[in-house]
C-alpha cells in the first residue's frame, strides 16, 4: 500500500481524469505546476505518477512528458495478469472458478458476433496449435487462440479480464503436465470443438465447449496441485 501522501496524490490525479480535466491522450502539466495545482509535494506526485503508470492510467515517455493513456480495458486491466502470475497454489482454484464463469459466456458472445476475419484468426491459431511440436509453441498458440476467441466477442473489457485471469505461468504449467500425461491431442480437440461452435454461430454449443475445456483444466488442477511441492521448493 502506498504512503498516505502518495495515496492522496493518486486520488487527486484520478479526480482530474474522472472530472474530464485530463482527457485520454492528454499530456499532464509540468511537475511543478501540477504539484502546486493539486497541493501535493513533487515527491508525492512522482510516486503517484509511477503508481498510475503501473496501473495503465498514465504513460511516462522519457523526454516527452507524461500522458493519460487511452484508458481502454486493455490498458486498465494489464495488472490482472501480473497479479495472477504471483498467486500461490491455494488461490489458483479460485481463479479457475472465475474463468469457468467468464470464459463460456465470452465464447458464446463470440459465436454470435465473430466476423469472417475473426474466424480466420481463430482457425489460424488452431492450425498452428495442431502443427506445433514444441511445448513453448503450444503455450503461445493456445494463448493466441483464446485471445482471438475473446476478441471476437466484441467486448474489450471481458476480453481483457479473461486474458488476465488465464495467466501465462499457469498456462505453461498446465501444458507441461498435459504433454507429460499424453493428453495434448485431447486438449487440442477441445479447442477444435470451440472453434467449430463459434464458426457455426452456435452460442449454446460454444459455451458448452468452453465450459468443458475449462472444467477439464480445473479437474487437473484439483488432482495435481495438492500433490506438487511448494512452488518455491
PDB file of C-alpha atoms in Angstrom:
ATOM      1  CA  UNK A   1       0.000   0.000   0.000  1.00  0.00           C
ATOM      2  CA  UNK A   2       1.311   3.461  -0.886  1.00  0.00           C
ATOM      3  CA  UNK A   3       2.071   6.036   1.798  1.00  0.00           C
ATOM      4  CA  UNK A   4      -0.864   8.286   2.745  1.00  0.00           C
ATOM      5  CA  UNK A   5       0.558  11.339   0.972  1.00  0.00           C
ATOM      6  CA  UNK A   6       1.125   9.340  -2.188  1.00  0.00           C
ATOM      7  CA  UNK A   7      -2.386   7.850  -1.946  1.00  0.00           C
ATOM      8  CA  UNK A   8      -3.768  11.386  -1.692  1.00  0.00           C
ATOM      9  CA  UNK A   9      -1.812  12.455  -4.758  1.00  0.00           C
ATOM     10  CA  UNK A  10      -3.032   9.410  -6.690  1.00  0.00           C
ATOM     11  CA  UNK A  11      -6.623  10.185  -5.833  1.00  0.00           C
ATOM     12  CA  UNK A  12      -6.250  13.836  -6.880  1.00  0.00           C
ATOM     13  CA  UNK A  13      -4.863  12.862 -10.283  1.00  0.00           C
ATOM     14  CA  UNK A  14      -7.642  10.296 -10.697  1.00  0.00           C
ATOM     15  CA  UNK A  15     -10.177  13.001  -9.797  1.00  0.00           C
ATOM     16  CA  UNK A  16      -8.835  15.218 -12.595  1.00  0.00           C
ATOM     17  CA  UNK A  17      -9.311  12.353 -15.040  1.00  0.00           C
ATOM     18  CA  UNK A  18     -12.777  11.454 -13.756  1.00  0.00           C
ATOM     19  CA  UNK A  19     -13.826  15.079 -13.924  1.00  0.00           C
ATOM     20  CA  UNK A  20     -12.689  15.438 -17.523  1.00  0.00           C
ATOM     21  CA  UNK A  21      -9.934  17.912 -16.700  1.00  0.00           C
ATOM     22  CA  UNK A  22      -7.439  15.402 -18.090  1.00  0.00           C
ATOM     23  CA  UNK A  23      -8.619  13.552 -21.187  1.00  0.00           C
ATOM     24  CA  UNK A  24      -7.292  10.312 -22.707  1.00  0.00           C
ATOM     25  CA  UNK A  25      -4.139  11.113 -24.658  1.00  0.00           C
ATOM     26  CA  UNK A  26      -3.656  14.481 -22.957  1.00  0.00           C
ATOM     27  CA  UNK A  27      -0.267  15.488 -21.621  1.00  0.00           C
ATOM     28  CA  UNK A  28      -0.050  16.273 -17.910  1.00  0.00           C
ATOM     29  CA  UNK A  29       1.125  19.745 -16.873  1.00  0.00           C
ATOM     30  CA  UNK A  30       4.752  20.113 -15.819  1.00  0.00           C
ATOM     31  CA  UNK A  31       5.531  18.522 -12.458  1.00  0.00           C
ATOM     32  CA  UNK A  32       5.983  21.815 -10.607  1.00  0.00           C
ATOM     33  CA  UNK A  33       2.722  23.249 -11.948  1.00  0.00           C
ATOM     34  CA  UNK A  34       0.716  20.079 -11.294  1.00  0.00           C
ATOM     35  CA  UNK A  35       2.036  19.619  -7.764  1.00  0.00           C
ATOM     36  CA  UNK A  36       1.080  23.243  -6.970  1.00  0.00           C
ATOM     37  CA  UNK A  37      -2.354  22.757  -8.577  1.00  0.00           C
ATOM     38  CA  UNK A  38      -3.036  19.629  -6.533  1.00  0.00           C
ATOM     39  CA  UNK A  39      -1.461  20.899  -3.329  1.00  0.00           C
ATOM     40  CA  UNK A  40       0.917  17.939  -3.008  1.00  0.00           C
ATOM     41  CA  UNK A  41       4.683  17.702  -2.850  1.00  0.00           C
ATOM     42  CA  UNK A  42       6.621  16.951  -6.007  1.00  0.00           C
ATOM     43  CA  UNK A  43       7.991  13.743  -4.466  1.00  0.00           C
ATOM     44  CA  UNK A  44       4.446  12.524  -3.677  1.00  0.00           C
ATOM     45  CA  UNK A  45       3.370  13.430  -7.195  1.00  0.00           C
ATOM     46  CA  UNK A  46       6.279  11.477  -8.696  1.00  0.00           C
ATOM     47  CA  UNK A  47       5.310   8.410  -6.656  1.00  0.00           C
ATOM     48  CA  UNK A  48       1.692   8.833  -7.721  1.00  0.00           C
ATOM     49  CA  UNK A  49       2.697   9.029 -11.379  1.00  0.00           C
ATOM     50  CA  UNK A  50       4.743   5.830 -11.049  1.00  0.00           C
ATOM     51  CA  UNK A  51       1.807   4.018  -9.449  1.00  0.00           C
ATOM     52  CA  UNK A  52      -0.671   5.231 -12.065  1.00  0.00           C
ATOM     53  CA  UNK A  53       1.725   4.288 -14.863  1.00  0.00           C
ATOM     54  CA  UNK A  54       1.935   0.761 -13.455  1.00  0.00           C
ATOM     55  CA  UNK A  55      -1.869   0.650 -13.364  1.00  0.00           C
ATOM     56  CA  UNK A  56      -2.097   1.619 -17.038  1.00  0.00           C
ATOM     57  CA  UNK A  57      -3.601   5.046 -16.337  1.00  0.00           C
ATOM     58  CA  UNK A  58      -0.561   7.140 -17.271  1.00  0.00           C
ATOM     59  CA  UNK A  59       2.142   6.712 -19.892  1.00  0.00           C
ATOM     60  CA  UNK A  60       5.535   8.171 -18.994  1.00  0.00           C
ATOM     61  CA  UNK A  61       7.501   8.957 -22.162  1.00  0.00           C
ATOM     62  CA  UNK A  62      11.106   9.800 -21.423  1.00  0.00           C
ATOM     63  CA  UNK A  63      11.993  13.200 -22.839  1.00  0.00           C
ATOM     64  CA  UNK A  64       8.416  13.859 -23.945  1.00  0.00           C
ATOM     65  CA  UNK A  65       6.331  14.053 -20.787  1.00  0.00           C
ATOM     66  CA  UNK A  66       3.576  12.083 -19.082  1.00  0.00           C
ATOM     67  CA  UNK A  67       0.290  11.391 -20.831  1.00  0.00           C
ATOM     68  CA  UNK A  68      -3.067   9.933 -19.908  1.00  0.00           C
ATOM     69  CA  UNK A  69      -3.413   6.598 -21.693  1.00  0.00           C
ATOM     70  CA  UNK A  70      -6.389   5.672 -23.852  1.00  0.00           C
ATOM     71  CA  UNK A  71      -7.976   4.314 -20.633  1.00  0.00           C
ATOM     72  CA  UNK A  72      -9.083   1.286 -22.635  1.00  0.00           C
ATOM     73  CA  UNK A  73      -9.797  -2.015 -20.870  1.00  0.00           C
ATOM     74  CA  UNK A  74      -6.595  -3.406 -22.379  1.00  0.00           C
ATOM     75  CA  UNK A  75      -4.669  -0.656 -20.597  1.00  0.00           C
ATOM     76  CA  UNK A  76      -6.521  -0.642 -17.300  1.00  0.00           C
ATOM     77  CA  UNK A  77      -6.665  -4.413 -16.800  1.00  0.00           C
ATOM     78  CA  UNK A  78      -2.990  -5.040 -17.511  1.00  0.00           C
ATOM     79  CA  UNK A  79      -2.307  -5.545 -13.826  1.00  0.00           C
ATOM     80  CA  UNK A  80      -4.600  -8.580 -13.588  1.00  0.00           C
ATOM     81  CA  UNK A  81      -2.237 -10.886 -15.434  1.00  0.00           C
ATOM     82  CA  UNK A  82       0.744  -9.702 -13.406  1.00  0.00           C
ATOM     83  CA  UNK A  83      -1.147 -10.375 -10.179  1.00  0.00           C
ATOM     84  CA  UNK A  84      -2.248 -13.821 -11.374  1.00  0.00           C
ATOM     85  CA  UNK A  85       1.334 -14.881 -12.068  1.00  0.00           C
ATOM     86  CA  UNK A  86       2.194 -14.136  -8.424  1.00  0.00           C
ATOM     87  CA  UNK A  87      -0.682 -16.147  -6.933  1.00  0.00           C
ATOM     88  CA  UNK A  88       0.066 -19.082  -4.687  1.00  0.00           C
ATOM     89  CA  UNK A  89      -1.304 -22.515  -5.480  1.00  0.00           C
ATOM     90  CA  UNK A  90      -4.110 -22.258  -2.944  1.00  0.00           C
ATOM     91  CA  UNK A  91      -5.555 -19.318  -4.884  1.00  0.00           C
ATOM     92  CA  UNK A  92      -5.372 -20.883  -8.342  1.00  0.00           C
ATOM     93  CA  UNK A  93      -8.518 -22.989  -7.979  1.00  0.00           C
ATOM     94  CA  UNK A  94     -10.474 -19.846  -7.115  1.00  0.00           C
ATOM     95  CA  UNK A  95      -9.007 -18.308 -10.238  1.00  0.00           C
ATOM     96  CA  UNK A  96     -10.211 -21.264 -12.305  1.00  0.00           C
ATOM     97  CA  UNK A  97     -13.690 -20.774 -10.873  1.00  0.00           C
ATOM     98  CA  UNK A  98     -13.545 -17.212 -12.178  1.00  0.00           C
ATOM     99  CA  UNK A  99     -12.510 -18.483 -15.589  1.00  0.00           C
ATOM    100  CA  UNK A 100     -15.296 -21.094 -15.515  1.00  0.00           C
ATOM    101  CA  UNK A 101     -17.822 -18.287 -15.034  1.00  0.00           C
ATOM    102  CA  UNK A 102     -16.368 -15.873 -17.598  1.00  0.00           C
ATOM    103  CA  UNK A 103     -14.974 -17.931 -20.482  1.00  0.00           C
ATOM    104  CA  UNK A 104     -18.142 -19.791 -21.573  1.00  0.00           C
ATOM    105  CA  UNK A 105     -20.067 -16.510 -21.780  1.00  0.00           C
ATOM    106  CA  UNK A 106     -17.281 -14.793 -23.723  1.00  0.00           C
ATOM    107  CA  UNK A 107     -17.174 -17.743 -26.125  1.00  0.00           C
ATOM    108  CA  UNK A 108     -20.946 -17.638 -26.566  1.00  0.00           C
ATOM    109  CA  UNK A 109     -20.722 -13.945 -27.453  1.00  0.00           C
ATOM    110  CA  UNK A 110     -18.001 -14.771 -29.980  1.00  0.00           C
ATOM    111  CA  UNK A 111     -20.333 -17.271 -31.638  1.00  0.00           C
ATOM    112  CA  UNK A 112     -22.911 -14.541 -32.226  1.00  0.00           C
ATOM    113  CA  UNK A 113     -20.539 -11.695 -33.123  1.00  0.00           C
ATOM    114  CA  UNK A 114     -17.462 -13.143 -34.842  1.00  0.00           C
ATOM    115  CA  UNK A 115     -16.661 -11.657 -38.245  1.00  0.00           C
ATOM    116  CA  UNK A 116     -15.098 -13.603 -41.082  1.00  0.00           C
ATOM    117  CA  UNK A 117     -11.756 -12.046 -40.160  1.00  0.00           C
ATOM    118  CA  UNK A 118     -12.213 -13.153 -36.536  1.00  0.00           C
ATOM    119  CA  UNK A 119     -13.000 -16.706 -37.622  1.00  0.00           C
ATOM    120  CA  UNK A 120      -9.965 -16.808 -39.896  1.00  0.00           C
ATOM    121  CA  UNK A 121      -7.774 -15.657 -36.999  1.00  0.00           C
ATOM    122  CA  UNK A 122      -9.199 -18.287 -34.633  1.00  0.00           C
ATOM    123  CA  UNK A 123      -8.731 -21.021 -37.227  1.00  0.00           C
ATOM    124  CA  UNK A 124      -5.162 -19.932 -37.923  1.00  0.00           C
ATOM    125  CA  UNK A 125      -4.188 -20.219 -34.268  1.00  0.00           C
ATOM    126  CA  UNK A 126      -5.905 -23.610 -34.019  1.00  0.00           C
ATOM    127  CA  UNK A 127      -3.953 -24.895 -37.027  1.00  0.00           C
ATOM    128  CA  UNK A 128      -0.714 -23.578 -35.533  1.00  0.00           C
ATOM    129  CA  UNK A 129      -1.530 -25.373 -32.295  1.00  0.00           C
ATOM    130  CA  UNK A 130      -2.265 -28.599 -34.175  1.00  0.00           C
ATOM    131  CA  UNK A 131       1.056 -28.461 -36.001  1.00  0.00           C
ATOM    132  CA  UNK A 132       3.161 -27.361 -33.021  1.00  0.00           C
ATOM    133  CA  UNK A 133       5.867 -29.781 -31.922  1.00  0.00           C
ATOM    134  CA  UNK A 134       7.430 -27.656 -29.209  1.00  0.00           C
ATOM    135  CA  UNK A 135       5.889 -27.058 -25.788  1.00  0.00           C
ATOM    136  CA  UNK A 136       6.611 -23.328 -25.884  1.00  0.00           C
ATOM    137  CA  UNK A 137       4.885 -23.059 -29.256  1.00  0.00           C
ATOM    138  CA  UNK A 138       1.855 -24.885 -27.852  1.00  0.00           C
ATOM    139  CA  UNK A 139       1.668 -22.442 -24.955  1.00  0.00           C
ATOM    140  CA  UNK A 140       1.958 -19.419 -27.259  1.00  0.00           C
ATOM    141  CA  UNK A 141      -0.614 -20.659 -29.794  1.00  0.00           C
ATOM    142  CA  UNK A 142      -3.000 -21.679 -27.012  1.00  0.00           C
ATOM    143  CA  UNK A 143      -2.826 -18.147 -25.590  1.00  0.00           C
ATOM    144  CA  UNK A 144      -3.329 -16.645 -29.058  1.00  0.00           C
ATOM    145  CA  UNK A 145      -6.299 -18.933 -29.749  1.00  0.00           C
ATOM    146  CA  UNK A 146      -8.134 -17.915 -26.598  1.00  0.00           C
ATOM    147  CA  UNK A 147      -7.250 -14.254 -27.138  1.00  0.00           C
ATOM    148  CA  UNK A 148      -8.689 -14.442 -30.668  1.00  0.00           C
ATOM    149  CA  UNK A 149     -11.924 -16.004 -29.391  1.00  0.00           C
ATOM    150  CA  UNK A 150     -12.183 -13.343 -26.685  1.00  0.00           C
ATOM    151  CA  UNK A 151     -11.547 -10.547 -29.199  1.00  0.00           C
ATOM    152  CA  UNK A 152     -14.315 -11.963 -31.399  1.00  0.00           C
ATOM    153  CA  UNK A 153     -16.766 -11.445 -28.523  1.00  0.00           C
ATOM    154  CA  UNK A 154     -16.699  -7.736 -29.319  1.00  0.00           C
ATOM    155  CA  UNK A 155     -16.395  -6.906 -25.619  1.00  0.00           C
ATOM    156  CA  UNK A 156     -12.954  -5.467 -24.934  1.00  0.00           C
ATOM    157  CA  UNK A 157     -13.463  -5.412 -21.164  1.00  0.00           C
ATOM    158  CA  UNK A 158     -14.386  -9.092 -20.958  1.00  0.00           C
ATOM    159  CA  UNK A 159     -11.557  -9.978 -23.343  1.00  0.00           C
ATOM    160  CA  UNK A 160      -9.026  -8.115 -21.185  1.00  0.00           C
ATOM    161  CA  UNK A 161     -10.315  -9.705 -17.967  1.00  0.00           C
ATOM    162  CA  UNK A 162     -10.197 -13.193 -19.490  1.00  0.00           C
ATOM    163  CA  UNK A 163      -6.700 -12.638 -20.821  1.00  0.00           C
ATOM    164  CA  UNK A 164      -5.619 -11.546 -17.346  1.00  0.00           C
ATOM    165  CA  UNK A 165      -7.117 -14.438 -15.396  1.00  0.00           C
ATOM    166  CA  UNK A 166      -5.799 -17.038 -17.849  1.00  0.00           C
ATOM    167  CA  UNK A 167      -2.286 -16.490 -16.510  1.00  0.00           C
ATOM    168  CA  UNK A 168       0.832 -17.156 -18.568  1.00  0.00           C
ATOM    169  CA  UNK A 169       2.588 -19.070 -15.786  1.00  0.00           C
ATOM    170  CA  UNK A 170      -0.449 -21.219 -15.054  1.00  0.00           C
ATOM    171  CA  UNK A 171      -0.946 -21.922 -18.763  1.00  0.00           C
ATOM    172  CA  UNK A 172       2.665 -23.132 -19.004  1.00  0.00           C
ATOM    173  CA  UNK A 173       2.247 -25.435 -16.015  1.00  0.00           C
ATOM    174  CA  UNK A 174      -0.930 -26.950 -17.456  1.00  0.00           C
ATOM    175  CA  UNK A 175       0.569 -27.608 -20.891  1.00  0.00           C
ATOM    176  CA  UNK A 176       3.689 -29.126 -19.352  1.00  0.00           C
ATOM    177  CA  UNK A 177       1.538 -31.551 -17.383  1.00  0.00           C
ATOM    178  CA  UNK A 178      -0.656 -32.352 -20.398  1.00  0.00           C
ATOM    179  CA  UNK A 179       2.399 -33.081 -22.500  1.00  0.00           C
ATOM    180  CA  UNK A 180       3.811 -35.404 -19.858  1.00  0.00           C
ATOM    181  CA  UNK A 181       0.422 -37.107 -19.475  1.00  0.00           C
ATOM    182  CA  UNK A 182      -0.035 -37.626 -23.214  1.00  0.00           C
ATOM    183  CA  UNK A 183      -3.223 -35.539 -23.206  1.00  0.00           C
ATOM    184  CA  UNK A 184      -2.094 -32.962 -25.754  1.00  0.00           C
ATOM    185  CA  UNK A 185      -4.263 -34.199 -28.613  1.00  0.00           C
ATOM    186  CA  UNK A 186      -7.356 -34.435 -26.440  1.00  0.00           C
ATOM    187  CA  UNK A 187      -6.871 -30.842 -25.318  1.00  0.00           C
ATOM    188  CA  UNK A 188      -6.316 -29.637 -28.879  1.00  0.00           C
ATOM    189  CA  UNK A 189      -9.546 -31.425 -29.829  1.00  0.00           C
ATOM    190  CA  UNK A 190     -11.324 -29.367 -27.145  1.00  0.00           C
ATOM    191  CA  UNK A 191     -10.028 -26.226 -28.851  1.00  0.00           C
ATOM    192  CA  UNK A 192     -11.245 -27.541 -32.198  1.00  0.00           C
ATOM    193  CA  UNK A 193     -14.721 -28.018 -30.716  1.00  0.00           C
ATOM    194  CA  UNK A 194     -14.712 -24.416 -29.508  1.00  0.00           C
ATOM    195  CA  UNK A 195     -13.670 -23.215 -32.961  1.00  0.00           C
ATOM    196  CA  UNK A 196     -16.376 -25.281 -34.701  1.00  0.00           C
ATOM    197  CA  UNK A 197     -19.129 -23.960 -32.446  1.00  0.00           C
ATOM    198  CA  UNK A 198     -18.020 -20.336 -32.864  1.00  0.00           C
ATOM    199  CA  UNK A 199     -17.716 -20.837 -36.624  1.00  0.00           C
ATOM    200  CA  UNK A 200     -21.244 -22.289 -36.755  1.00  0.00           C
ATOM    201  CA  UNK A 201     -22.657 -19.400 -34.753  1.00  0.00           C
ATOM    202  CA  UNK A 202     -23.995 -21.816 -32.140  1.00  0.00           C
ATOM    203  CA  UNK A 203     -23.777 -19.877 -28.867  1.00  0.00           C
ATOM    204  CA  UNK A 204     -25.049 -22.626 -26.509  1.00  0.00           C
ATOM    205  CA  UNK A 205     -22.661 -25.185 -28.033  1.00  0.00           C
ATOM    206  CA  UNK A 206     -19.798 -22.682 -27.893  1.00  0.00           C
ATOM    207  CA  UNK A 207     -20.447 -22.022 -24.212  1.00  0.00           C
ATOM    208  CA  UNK A 208     -20.641 -25.768 -23.513  1.00  0.00           C
ATOM    209  CA  UNK A 209     -17.382 -26.463 -25.380  1.00  0.00           C
ATOM    210  CA  UNK A 210     -15.591 -23.715 -23.469  1.00  0.00           C
ATOM    211  CA  UNK A 211     -17.024 -24.939 -20.166  1.00  0.00           C
ATOM    212  CA  UNK A 212     -15.851 -28.492 -20.866  1.00  0.00           C
ATOM    213  CA  UNK A 213     -12.365 -27.270 -21.686  1.00  0.00           C
ATOM    214  CA  UNK A 214     -12.051 -25.107 -18.566  1.00  0.00           C
ATOM    215  CA  UNK A 215     -13.586 -27.843 -16.388  1.00  0.00           C
ATOM    216  CA  UNK A 216     -11.020 -30.370 -17.599  1.00  0.00           C
ATOM    217  CA  UNK A 217      -8.180 -27.984 -16.739  1.00  0.00           C
ATOM    218  CA  UNK A 218      -9.780 -27.361 -13.357  1.00  0.00           C
ATOM    219  CA  UNK A 219     -10.063 -31.116 -12.705  1.00  0.00           C
ATOM    220  CA  UNK A 220      -6.370 -31.496 -13.479  1.00  0.00           C
ATOM    221  CA  UNK A 221      -5.571 -28.728 -11.021  1.00  0.00           C
ATOM    222  CA  UNK A 222      -7.688 -30.225  -8.247  1.00  0.00           C
ATOM    223  CA  UNK A 223      -5.907 -33.570  -8.519  1.00  0.00           C
ATOM    224  CA  UNK A 224      -2.417 -32.196  -9.140  1.00  0.00           C
ATOM    225  CA  UNK A 225      -1.824 -29.059  -7.094  1.00  0.00           C
ATOM    226  CA  UNK A 226      -2.217 -30.867  -3.808  1.00  0.00           C
ATOM    227  CA  UNK A 227       0.493 -33.359  -4.748  1.00  0.00           C
ATOM    228  CA  UNK A 228       3.043 -30.835  -6.057  1.00  0.00           C
ATOM    229  CA  UNK A 229       5.839 -29.449  -3.865  1.00  0.00           C
ATOM    230  CA  UNK A 230       5.537 -25.735  -2.994  1.00  0.00           C
ATOM    231  CA  UNK A 231       6.351 -23.511  -5.972  1.00  0.00           C
ATOM    232  CA  UNK A 232       9.451 -22.130  -4.259  1.00  0.00           C
ATOM    233  CA  UNK A 233      10.752 -25.538  -3.163  1.00  0.00           C
TER     234      UNK A 233
END
